[in-house]
């Protein structure tokens, strides 16, 4: 089975038509204007200051500046910082030393919203591509592959995988997109055009951009059906799914596998990716309330009127404030928030489990992990990046004790040179384990962090709703489809678009002209410079 070159595109009218109540907002707004009345200020609360919440505030502010909408936005964040799962830590907690990403680490050129944010906010990118050509694939007992880019390495890869590499990717730790991954990317880019600008559900979006067939089966099933060597899939593609999502090829969806491979041109913001989300809020008109935990959302409805929402919690500054709309930009079941509404249905949220990931960042005088730990003769034989496969485990062998080990920056402190290593694992790695892996007395500093890092991207075709209740909107439903910083920003744009159409009869951008809509099954060229939402 191959991915078709053509796919059904839903027009804006088709997508919104499934639940289009915008006529109510238009009618009320137009009537008040015609009578010379000032429509009341629409108050919006956003919960969460990560990629989704911060960008939601920014999308609202763009519509405000374009239309002069009377909107007030309050954003509430339980932590003391902006960025959510995008944050940095400094070796020895010294901000003069190079910061290391603890959570969301990279993005790529096709991430149009993030790339545009970098440009608009005058941030600086750090190119990570030169770090790719020194990796090994560990199966828990041995390195089944090592690669440093030599002709001999390429010959070994060709011998091991046949022509699979040429069909699927170059030999890099960030595996480059193949023809079908490129098709996946091209199809998803339709969501950055006016032609697929707004959608009522994640399922509708997946169908509109032709990606549903990626989501219904595991990555193992998907790629082997494309004719890719099973050895290539279970080793090299699984290396990508384990380092990017801590999930095996036999569990993660085909879409999750394809996204894991689409890391060509990987980069990050110098000083930390969180700066993008800080800038979103700085350039919005939102009032930001950090260290404010929300525990309850309570809906009240007066006869014939739009419902109001009251938010509350032990730290909430706005306990007496009511809102017309609430945007929840945090995973509902991890947030601890109770929704009190007679029309809210928790059963409308399909269960989405999250990976509990342990991140260990350390500094060591060793330039590579201990060769004895990996059964090789010298430090030079230990790769800079160690990825893993569970194929040995599936064949009865020992499971790898980590998802990946990567070496990053080198710095000097107290007259000695130390190297930064980052370890992803599903269990905490003890000090004793670290000593065995890097050598006793070589480790100078260790920082451990536990995250519910991303959803388990299992095959599915049902997702949490975008509109959870009247006036209650949910950004994180898209995470069960694709989980990246970029798609959280994209999801926030869609949520704000739907909210504004319901409240005012107009979205972030004016609707596309009818004659601009494509015919079903016909792809639309994506302008490389214009991005819907930023450009209208």
Coordinates of C-alpha atoms in Angstrom, one line a residue:
X1 CA 0.0 0.0 0.0
X2 CA 1.4 3.4 -1.0
X3 CA 0.4 6.8 0.0
X4 CA -1.7 8.4 -2.8
X5 CA -0.6 11.6 -4.5
X6 CA -4.1 12.9 -4.2
X7 CA -6.2 13.3 -1.1
X8 CA -9.4 14.8 -0.1
X9 CA -9.2 18.4 1.0
X10 CA -12.0 19.8 3.1
X11 CA -12.9 23.4 2.5
X12 CA -13.3 25.7 5.4
X13 CA -17.1 25.6 4.9
X14 CA -17.1 21.8 4.9
X15 CA -15.1 21.5 8.1
X16 CA -16.9 24.1 10.1
X17 CA -20.3 23.0 8.7
X18 CA -20.2 20.0 11.1
X19 CA -20.9 22.3 14.1
X20 CA -21.2 25.8 12.8
X21 CA -22.8 28.0 15.4
X22 CA -21.0 31.1 14.2
X23 CA -24.2 32.6 13.0
X24 CA -25.2 33.2 16.6
X25 CA -22.1 35.3 17.3
X26 CA -22.5 37.2 14.0
X27 CA -26.1 37.9 14.6
X28 CA -25.7 39.1 18.2
X29 CA -22.6 41.1 17.4
X30 CA -24.2 42.7 14.3
X31 CA -27.4 43.5 16.1
X32 CA -25.7 45.3 18.9
X33 CA -23.6 47.3 16.4
X34 CA -26.7 48.3 14.4
X35 CA -28.4 49.5 17.5
X36 CA -25.5 51.6 18.4
X37 CA -24.7 49.5 21.4
X38 CA -21.2 48.6 22.5
X39 CA -21.0 44.8 22.6
X40 CA -19.7 43.6 26.0
X41 CA -16.1 42.7 26.4
X42 CA -15.4 39.1 25.7
X43 CA -13.3 37.6 28.5
X44 CA -11.1 34.6 27.8
X45 CA -9.1 32.6 30.4
X46 CA -6.2 30.5 29.1
X47 CA -4.8 27.7 31.4
X48 CA -1.3 26.8 30.7
X49 CA 1.8 28.8 29.5
X50 CA 3.4 26.2 27.3
X51 CA 3.5 26.2 23.5
X52 CA -0.3 25.9 23.2
X53 CA -1.3 28.4 25.8
X54 CA 1.2 31.1 25.0
X55 CA 0.5 30.9 21.3
X56 CA -3.2 31.0 21.9
X57 CA -2.8 34.3 23.6
X58 CA -0.8 35.5 20.6
X59 CA -3.3 34.3 18.1
X60 CA -6.1 36.2 19.9
X61 CA -3.9 39.4 19.9
X62 CA -3.4 39.2 16.1
X63 CA -7.2 39.1 15.6
X64 CA -7.5 42.0 18.1
X65 CA -5.1 44.1 16.1
X66 CA -6.7 43.3 12.8
X67 CA -10.3 43.8 13.7
X68 CA -10.3 45.9 16.9
X69 CA -12.1 43.2 18.8
X70 CA -13.0 44.0 22.4
X71 CA -11.3 41.0 24.1
X72 CA -9.6 40.6 27.5
X73 CA -7.3 37.6 28.1
X74 CA -6.0 36.2 31.4
X75 CA -3.5 33.4 31.3
X76 CA -2.9 31.2 34.4
X77 CA 0.1 28.9 34.8
X78 CA 0.8 26.7 37.8
X79 CA 4.6 26.9 37.5
X80 CA 6.9 29.9 38.0
X81 CA 8.0 30.0 34.4
X82 CA 6.7 30.1 30.8
X83 CA 7.4 27.3 28.4
X84 CA 5.7 24.2 29.8
X85 CA 7.6 21.2 28.7
X86 CA 10.2 23.4 27.1
X87 CA 12.7 24.5 29.7
X88 CA 16.5 24.5 30.2
X89 CA 18.9 23.7 33.0
X90 CA 22.5 25.0 33.3
X91 CA 25.5 22.9 34.4
X92 CA 26.2 23.5 38.1
X93 CA 23.2 25.8 37.8
X94 CA 25.5 28.5 36.5
X95 CA 23.8 30.5 33.8
X96 CA 27.3 31.4 32.3
X97 CA 27.6 27.8 31.2
X98 CA 25.8 26.4 28.2
X99 CA 22.1 25.7 28.9
X100 CA 20.6 22.3 28.1
X101 CA 17.1 21.5 27.0
X102 CA 15.3 19.3 29.5
X103 CA 12.1 18.8 27.4
X104 CA 11.2 19.7 23.9
X105 CA 14.6 20.1 22.2
X106 CA 14.4 20.5 18.5
X107 CA 12.3 21.7 15.6
X108 CA 12.7 21.7 11.8
X109 CA 12.2 24.0 8.8
X110 CA 8.8 22.6 8.0
X111 CA 7.6 23.7 11.4
X112 CA 6.4 26.9 9.9
X113 CA 4.9 28.5 13.0
X114 CA 8.0 28.1 15.1
X115 CA 10.3 29.2 12.3
X116 CA 8.1 32.3 11.8
X117 CA 8.2 33.0 15.5
X118 CA 12.1 32.9 15.5
X119 CA 12.1 35.4 12.6
X120 CA 9.4 37.7 14.1
X121 CA 11.0 37.8 17.5
X122 CA 14.6 38.1 16.3
X123 CA 15.8 34.9 18.0
X124 CA 18.9 33.0 17.0
X125 CA 18.9 29.4 15.8
X126 CA 21.6 26.8 16.6
X127 CA 22.0 24.3 13.7
X128 CA 22.3 20.7 15.1
X129 CA 22.9 18.9 11.8
X130 CA 26.7 18.8 12.2
X131 CA 26.2 16.5 15.2
X132 CA 24.7 13.6 13.3
X133 CA 27.6 11.5 11.9
X134 CA 28.7 9.5 15.0
X135 CA 26.2 7.2 16.3
X136 CA 25.7 3.6 17.4
X137 CA 22.7 1.4 17.7
X138 CA 22.6 -0.6 21.0
X139 CA 20.2 -3.6 21.5
X140 CA 21.0 -4.1 25.2
X141 CA 23.9 -6.5 24.6
X142 CA 25.9 -5.2 21.7
X143 CA 26.2 -2.4 19.1
X144 CA 24.4 -3.9 16.1
X145 CA 25.4 -0.8 14.0
X146 CA 28.0 1.9 14.4
X147 CA 28.3 4.7 11.8
X148 CA 30.7 7.7 11.4
X149 CA 30.1 8.4 7.7
X150 CA 33.1 6.6 6.2
X151 CA 32.9 4.6 3.0
X152 CA 33.4 1.4 5.0
X153 CA 30.4 2.4 7.2
X154 CA 28.2 3.0 4.2
X155 CA 29.2 -0.3 2.8
X156 CA 28.3 -2.1 6.0
X157 CA 25.0 -0.4 6.1
X158 CA 24.3 -1.4 2.5
X159 CA 25.3 -5.0 3.3
X160 CA 23.0 -5.0 6.4
X161 CA 20.0 -3.3 5.0
X162 CA 20.2 -3.7 1.3
X163 CA 18.6 -0.8 -0.5
X164 CA 16.4 0.2 2.4
X165 CA 18.6 3.2 3.4
X166 CA 18.4 4.7 -0.1
X167 CA 14.6 4.4 0.0
X168 CA 14.2 5.6 3.6
X169 CA 16.9 7.9 4.7
X170 CA 20.5 8.9 5.0
X171 CA 22.5 7.5 7.8
X172 CA 22.1 10.2 10.5
X173 CA 21.0 10.1 14.1
X174 CA 18.2 12.5 13.0
X175 CA 16.9 10.3 10.2
X176 CA 16.0 12.2 7.1
X177 CA 12.6 11.9 5.4
X178 CA 12.0 9.4 2.7
X179 CA 9.6 9.9 -0.2
X180 CA 6.6 8.8 1.9
X181 CA 7.7 10.9 4.9
X182 CA 8.0 13.9 2.5
X183 CA 4.5 13.2 1.3
X184 CA 3.3 13.1 4.9
X185 CA 5.0 16.5 5.5
X186 CA 3.6 18.0 2.3
X187 CA 0.1 16.9 3.2
X188 CA 0.3 18.3 6.7
X189 CA 1.5 21.6 5.3
X190 CA -2.0 22.1 3.8
X191 CA -3.0 23.1 7.4
X192 CA -1.0 26.2 6.9
X193 CA -3.1 27.5 4.0
X194 CA -6.6 29.1 4.0
X195 CA -7.9 25.9 2.3
X196 CA -7.6 23.8 5.5
X197 CA -7.5 26.7 7.9
X198 CA -10.0 25.5 10.5
X199 CA -11.3 22.1 11.6
X200 CA -14.0 20.9 14.1
X201 CA -12.1 17.8 15.3
X202 CA -8.6 16.2 15.0
X203 CA -10.2 13.3 13.1
X204 CA -11.6 15.8 10.5
X205 CA -8.1 17.4 10.1
X206 CA -6.5 14.0 9.8
X207 CA -8.9 13.1 7.0
X208 CA -8.7 16.5 5.4
X209 CA -4.9 16.3 4.9
X210 CA -5.0 12.6 4.0
X211 CA -3.1 11.2 7.0
X212 CA -5.7 8.9 8.5
X213 CA -4.1 5.8 6.9
X214 CA -0.9 6.6 8.9
X215 CA -2.8 6.6 12.2
X216 CA -4.7 3.3 12.0
X217 CA -1.8 0.9 12.2
X218 CA 1.6 0.6 14.0
X219 CA 4.7 2.0 12.4
X220 CA 6.0 -1.5 11.9
X221 CA 2.9 -2.4 9.9
X222 CA 2.8 0.8 8.0
X223 CA 6.4 0.9 6.9
X224 CA 6.7 -2.8 6.1
X225 CA 3.6 -2.5 3.9
X226 CA 5.5 0.2 2.0
X227 CA 8.0 -2.5 1.1
X228 CA 10.7 -1.3 3.5
X229 CA 13.0 -4.0 4.9
X230 CA 11.7 -5.2 8.3
X231 CA 15.3 -5.1 9.7
X232 CA 15.6 -1.4 8.7
X233 CA 12.2 -0.7 10.3
X234 CA 12.9 -2.6 13.6
X235 CA 16.4 -1.2 14.0
X236 CA 16.8 2.2 12.3
X237 CA 13.3 3.6 12.3
X238 CA 12.8 2.3 15.8
X239 CA 15.9 4.1 16.9
X240 CA 14.1 7.3 15.9
X241 CA 10.8 6.5 17.6
X242 CA 12.6 5.5 20.8
X243 CA 14.8 8.7 21.0
X244 CA 11.9 11.0 20.0
X245 CA 9.0 9.5 21.7
X246 CA 10.4 6.7 23.9
X247 CA 8.1 4.2 22.1
X248 CA 8.8 1.0 20.2
X249 CA 8.0 0.5 16.5
X250 CA 5.5 -2.2 17.5
X251 CA 3.4 0.2 19.5
X252 CA 3.7 3.7 18.0
X253 CA 1.4 4.6 15.1
X254 CA 2.6 5.0 11.5
X255 CA 2.2 8.7 11.8
X256 CA 4.3 8.8 15.0
X257 CA 7.0 6.8 13.2
X258 CA 6.9 9.1 10.2
X259 CA 7.1 12.3 12.4
X260 CA 10.1 10.7 14.2
X261 CA 12.0 10.4 10.9
X262 CA 11.2 14.0 9.7
X263 CA 14.0 15.7 11.6
X264 CA 15.9 17.1 8.6
X265 CA 17.5 20.4 9.4
X266 CA 17.0 20.1 13.1
X267 CA 17.7 23.2 15.2
X268 CA 16.9 24.9 18.5
X269 CA 16.8 28.5 19.8
X270 CA 20.1 29.7 21.2
X271 CA 19.5 30.1 25.0
X272 CA 16.4 27.9 25.0
X273 CA 13.3 27.2 23.0
X274 CA 11.2 28.6 25.8
X275 CA 12.0 32.0 24.6
X276 CA 9.6 31.6 21.7
X277 CA 6.8 31.1 24.2
X278 CA 7.9 34.0 26.3
X279 CA 7.8 36.2 23.2
X280 CA 4.3 35.0 22.3
X281 CA 3.1 36.3 25.6
X282 CA 5.2 39.5 25.6
X283 CA 3.6 40.4 22.2
X284 CA 0.1 39.5 23.2
X285 CA -2.2 41.6 25.3
X286 CA -2.7 38.9 27.9
X287 CA -2.3 39.3 31.6
X288 CA -0.1 36.5 32.8
X289 CA -0.5 35.0 36.2
X290 CA 2.3 32.6 37.1
X291 CA 2.3 30.3 40.2
X292 CA -1.5 30.0 39.9
X293 CA -2.9 26.5 40.1
X294 CA -6.4 26.0 38.7
X295 CA -8.4 23.1 40.2
X296 CA -12.0 23.8 39.2
X297 CA -13.8 25.1 36.1
X298 CA -17.5 25.8 36.9
X299 CA -20.1 26.7 34.3
X300 CA -23.1 28.8 35.1
X301 CA -25.9 29.5 32.6
X302 CA -28.6 32.2 32.7
X303 CA -31.7 31.7 30.6
X304 CA -31.1 32.7 27.0
X305 CA -27.5 33.8 27.6
X306 CA -24.1 32.5 26.7
X307 CA -22.8 30.5 29.7
X308 CA -20.1 31.9 32.0
X309 CA -17.1 30.1 33.5
X310 CA -15.6 30.6 36.9
X311 CA -12.1 29.4 37.5
X312 CA -10.8 28.6 41.0
X313 CA -7.9 27.1 42.8
X314 CA -5.8 27.6 45.9
X315 CA -3.6 30.3 44.3
X316 CA -6.1 31.8 41.9
X317 CA -6.1 35.6 41.8
X318 CA -9.3 35.8 39.9
X319 CA -11.7 33.7 42.0
X320 CA -14.5 36.2 41.5
X321 CA -13.9 36.8 37.8
X322 CA -16.1 35.0 35.3
X323 CA -15.1 34.3 31.7
X324 CA -17.1 33.8 28.5
X325 CA -14.5 31.3 27.2
X326 CA -11.8 29.1 28.7
X327 CA -9.0 27.6 26.7
X328 CA -7.4 24.6 28.4
X329 CA -3.9 24.3 27.1
X330 CA -2.7 21.4 29.3
X331 CA -3.5 17.7 29.3
X332 CA -6.8 17.5 31.1
X333 CA -6.2 14.2 33.0
X334 CA -2.8 15.4 34.1
X335 CA -3.9 18.9 35.1
X336 CA -6.0 17.9 38.2
X337 CA -8.7 20.2 37.0
X338 CA -12.3 19.2 37.7
X339 CA -14.9 20.5 35.2
X340 CA -18.3 21.2 36.9
X341 CA -20.9 21.5 34.1
X342 CA -24.1 19.5 33.5
X343 CA -23.3 19.5 29.8
X344 CA -19.6 18.4 30.0
X345 CA -19.0 14.7 29.3
X346 CA -15.7 13.2 30.4
X347 CA -16.6 10.2 28.3
X348 CA -16.1 12.4 25.2
X349 CA -12.3 12.4 26.0
X350 CA -10.8 9.1 24.8
X351 CA -8.2 7.8 27.1
X352 CA -4.7 9.2 26.3
X353 CA -1.9 7.7 28.3
X354 CA 1.4 9.6 28.6
X355 CA 5.0 8.3 28.6
X356 CA 6.7 8.9 32.0
X357 CA 10.2 9.8 31.0
X358 CA 13.3 10.2 33.1
X359 CA 15.8 12.8 31.8
X360 CA 19.3 12.7 33.3
X361 CA 21.8 15.4 32.4
X362 CA 25.3 15.2 33.7
X363 CA 28.8 16.5 33.2
X364 CA 31.8 14.2 33.0
X365 CA 35.5 14.5 32.3
X366 CA 35.1 11.5 30.1
X367 CA 34.7 12.3 26.4
X368 CA 32.6 9.1 25.8
X369 CA 30.9 6.5 28.0
X370 CA 33.0 3.7 29.5
X371 CA 33.9 1.2 26.8
X372 CA 33.8 -1.7 29.2
X373 CA 30.1 -0.9 29.8
X374 CA 29.4 -1.6 26.2
X375 CA 31.8 -4.4 25.6
X376 CA 34.2 -2.6 23.3
X377 CA 38.0 -2.2 23.5
X378 CA 38.6 1.6 23.6
X379 CA 36.9 5.0 24.2
X380 CA 37.2 5.6 20.5
X381 CA 34.9 2.7 19.8
X382 CA 32.1 4.3 21.8
X383 CA 29.8 6.5 19.6
X384 CA 29.0 10.0 20.5
X385 CA 25.2 9.3 20.2
X386 CA 23.9 5.9 21.4
X387 CA 20.5 5.0 20.1
X388 CA 18.6 1.8 20.9
X389 CA 16.4 -0.8 19.4
X390 CA 14.1 -3.3 21.2
X391 CA 14.7 -5.9 18.5
X392 CA 17.1 -7.9 20.7
X393 CA 14.5 -7.9 23.5
X394 CA 11.8 -9.2 21.1
X395 CA 14.2 -12.0 20.3
X396 CA 14.7 -13.0 24.0
X397 CA 17.7 -10.8 24.8
X398 CA 18.3 -8.2 27.5
X399 CA 16.4 -4.9 27.1
X400 CA 18.4 -1.7 26.8
X401 CA 18.4 0.2 30.1
X402 CA 17.9 3.6 28.3
X403 CA 16.4 5.1 25.2
X404 CA 19.4 7.1 24.2
X405 CA 22.7 8.6 25.5
X406 CA 23.9 11.8 23.7
X407 CA 26.9 14.0 24.2
X408 CA 26.5 17.7 23.7
X409 CA 28.6 20.7 24.8
X410 CA 32.0 20.8 26.3
X411 CA 32.9 23.5 28.9
X412 CA 35.7 24.3 31.3
X413 CA 35.2 24.8 35.1
X414 CA 37.8 25.0 37.8
X415 CA 40.5 24.4 35.3
X416 CA 39.2 21.1 33.9
X417 CA 37.2 20.2 30.8
X418 CA 33.8 18.5 31.2
X419 CA 31.4 17.1 28.6
X420 CA 27.6 17.3 28.9
X421 CA 25.6 14.1 28.4
X422 CA 21.9 13.6 28.3
X423 CA 20.2 10.2 29.0
X424 CA 16.6 9.4 28.2
X425 CA 15.2 6.3 30.1
X426 CA 11.9 4.9 31.4
X427 CA 13.4 4.4 34.9
X428 CA 15.7 6.5 37.1
X429 CA 19.4 5.8 36.5
X430 CA 21.1 5.6 39.9
X431 CA 24.4 7.2 40.8
X432 CA 26.0 3.7 40.8
X433 CA 24.7 3.1 37.2
X434 CA 26.1 6.5 36.1
X435 CA 29.5 5.6 37.6
X436 CA 29.5 2.3 35.8
X437 CA 28.5 4.0 32.5
X438 CA 30.9 7.0 32.6
X439 CA 33.6 5.9 35.0
X440 CA 33.9 6.4 38.8
X441 CA 35.1 9.8 39.8
X442 CA 34.6 11.3 36.4
X443 CA 31.1 12.8 37.0
X444 CA 31.0 16.4 38.3
X445 CA 27.3 17.4 38.2
X446 CA 24.0 15.5 37.8
X447 CA 20.5 16.9 37.2
X448 CA 17.4 14.6 37.0
X449 CA 14.0 15.5 35.7
X450 CA 10.8 13.4 35.4
X451 CA 8.2 14.3 32.7
X452 CA 4.9 13.1 31.5
X453 CA 6.6 14.0 28.3
X454 CA 4.3 13.1 25.4
X455 CA 1.3 10.8 24.8
X456 CA 1.6 7.2 23.9
X457 CA 1.0 7.6 20.1
X458 CA -0.9 4.3 19.7
X459 CA -2.9 3.7 16.5
X460 CA -6.2 5.4 16.9
X461 CA -9.0 7.3 15.0
X462 CA -10.7 8.9 17.9
X463 CA -9.3 12.0 19.7
X464 CA -10.3 14.3 22.5
X465 CA -12.6 17.1 21.4
X466 CA -11.6 20.6 20.4
X467 CA -14.8 22.0 21.8
X468 CA -15.3 20.3 25.2
X469 CA -18.4 22.3 26.2
X470 CA -20.0 25.5 25.2
X471 CA -17.3 28.1 25.9
X472 CA -14.7 25.5 26.9
X473 CA -12.0 24.7 24.4
X474 CA -9.2 22.1 24.4
X475 CA -5.8 22.6 22.8
X476 CA -4.1 19.3 23.7
X477 CA -6.4 16.9 21.8
X478 CA -4.0 17.1 18.9
X479 CA -1.2 15.6 21.0
X480 CA -2.6 12.1 20.6
X481 CA -2.3 12.6 16.8
X482 CA 1.1 14.4 16.5
X483 CA 3.0 15.6 19.6
X484 CA 5.4 18.4 18.9
X485 CA 5.8 22.1 19.9
X486 CA 4.8 23.0 16.4
X487 CA 1.5 21.1 16.4
X488 CA 0.6 22.6 19.8
X489 CA 0.9 26.0 18.2
X490 CA -1.1 24.9 15.2
X491 CA -3.8 23.4 17.5
X492 CA -4.0 26.7 19.4
X493 CA -4.5 28.6 16.2
X494 CA -7.4 26.4 15.3
X495 CA -8.9 26.6 18.7
X496 CA -8.7 30.4 18.7
X497 CA -10.1 30.5 15.1
X498 CA -13.1 28.5 16.2
X499 CA -13.6 30.5 19.3
X500 CA -13.5 33.9 17.5
X501 CA -15.9 32.7 14.7
X502 CA -18.4 31.6 17.4
X503 CA -18.0 34.8 19.4
X504 CA -17.6 37.4 16.6
X505 CA -18.4 35.7 13.4
X506 CA -14.8 36.2 12.2
X507 CA -11.6 34.3 12.8
X508 CA -7.9 35.2 12.9
X509 CA -8.0 35.8 9.2
X510 CA -10.9 36.7 6.9
X511 CA -12.4 33.6 5.2
X512 CA -10.9 32.5 1.9
X513 CA -12.8 33.6 -1.2
X514 CA -15.1 30.9 -2.5
X515 CA -13.4 30.7 -5.9
X516 CA -10.1 30.1 -4.0
X517 CA -11.3 26.7 -2.7
X518 CA -9.7 23.6 -4.3
X519 CA -11.7 20.8 -5.8
X520 CA -11.8 17.7 -3.6
X521 CA -8.8 15.4 -4.2
X522 CA -6.7 18.2 -5.7
X523 CA -3.6 19.3 -3.7
X524 CA -2.9 23.0 -3.3
X525 CA 0.6 24.5 -3.7
X526 CA 1.8 25.8 -0.3
X527 CA 3.5 29.2 -0.5
X528 CA 6.8 28.8 1.2
X529 CA 6.7 32.3 2.8
X530 CA 3.1 32.7 3.8
X531 CA 1.7 31.0 6.8
X532 CA -2.0 31.2 7.6
X533 CA -2.6 33.1 10.8
X534 CA 0.5 35.1 10.5
X535 CA -0.4 36.2 7.0
X536 CA -3.9 37.0 5.8

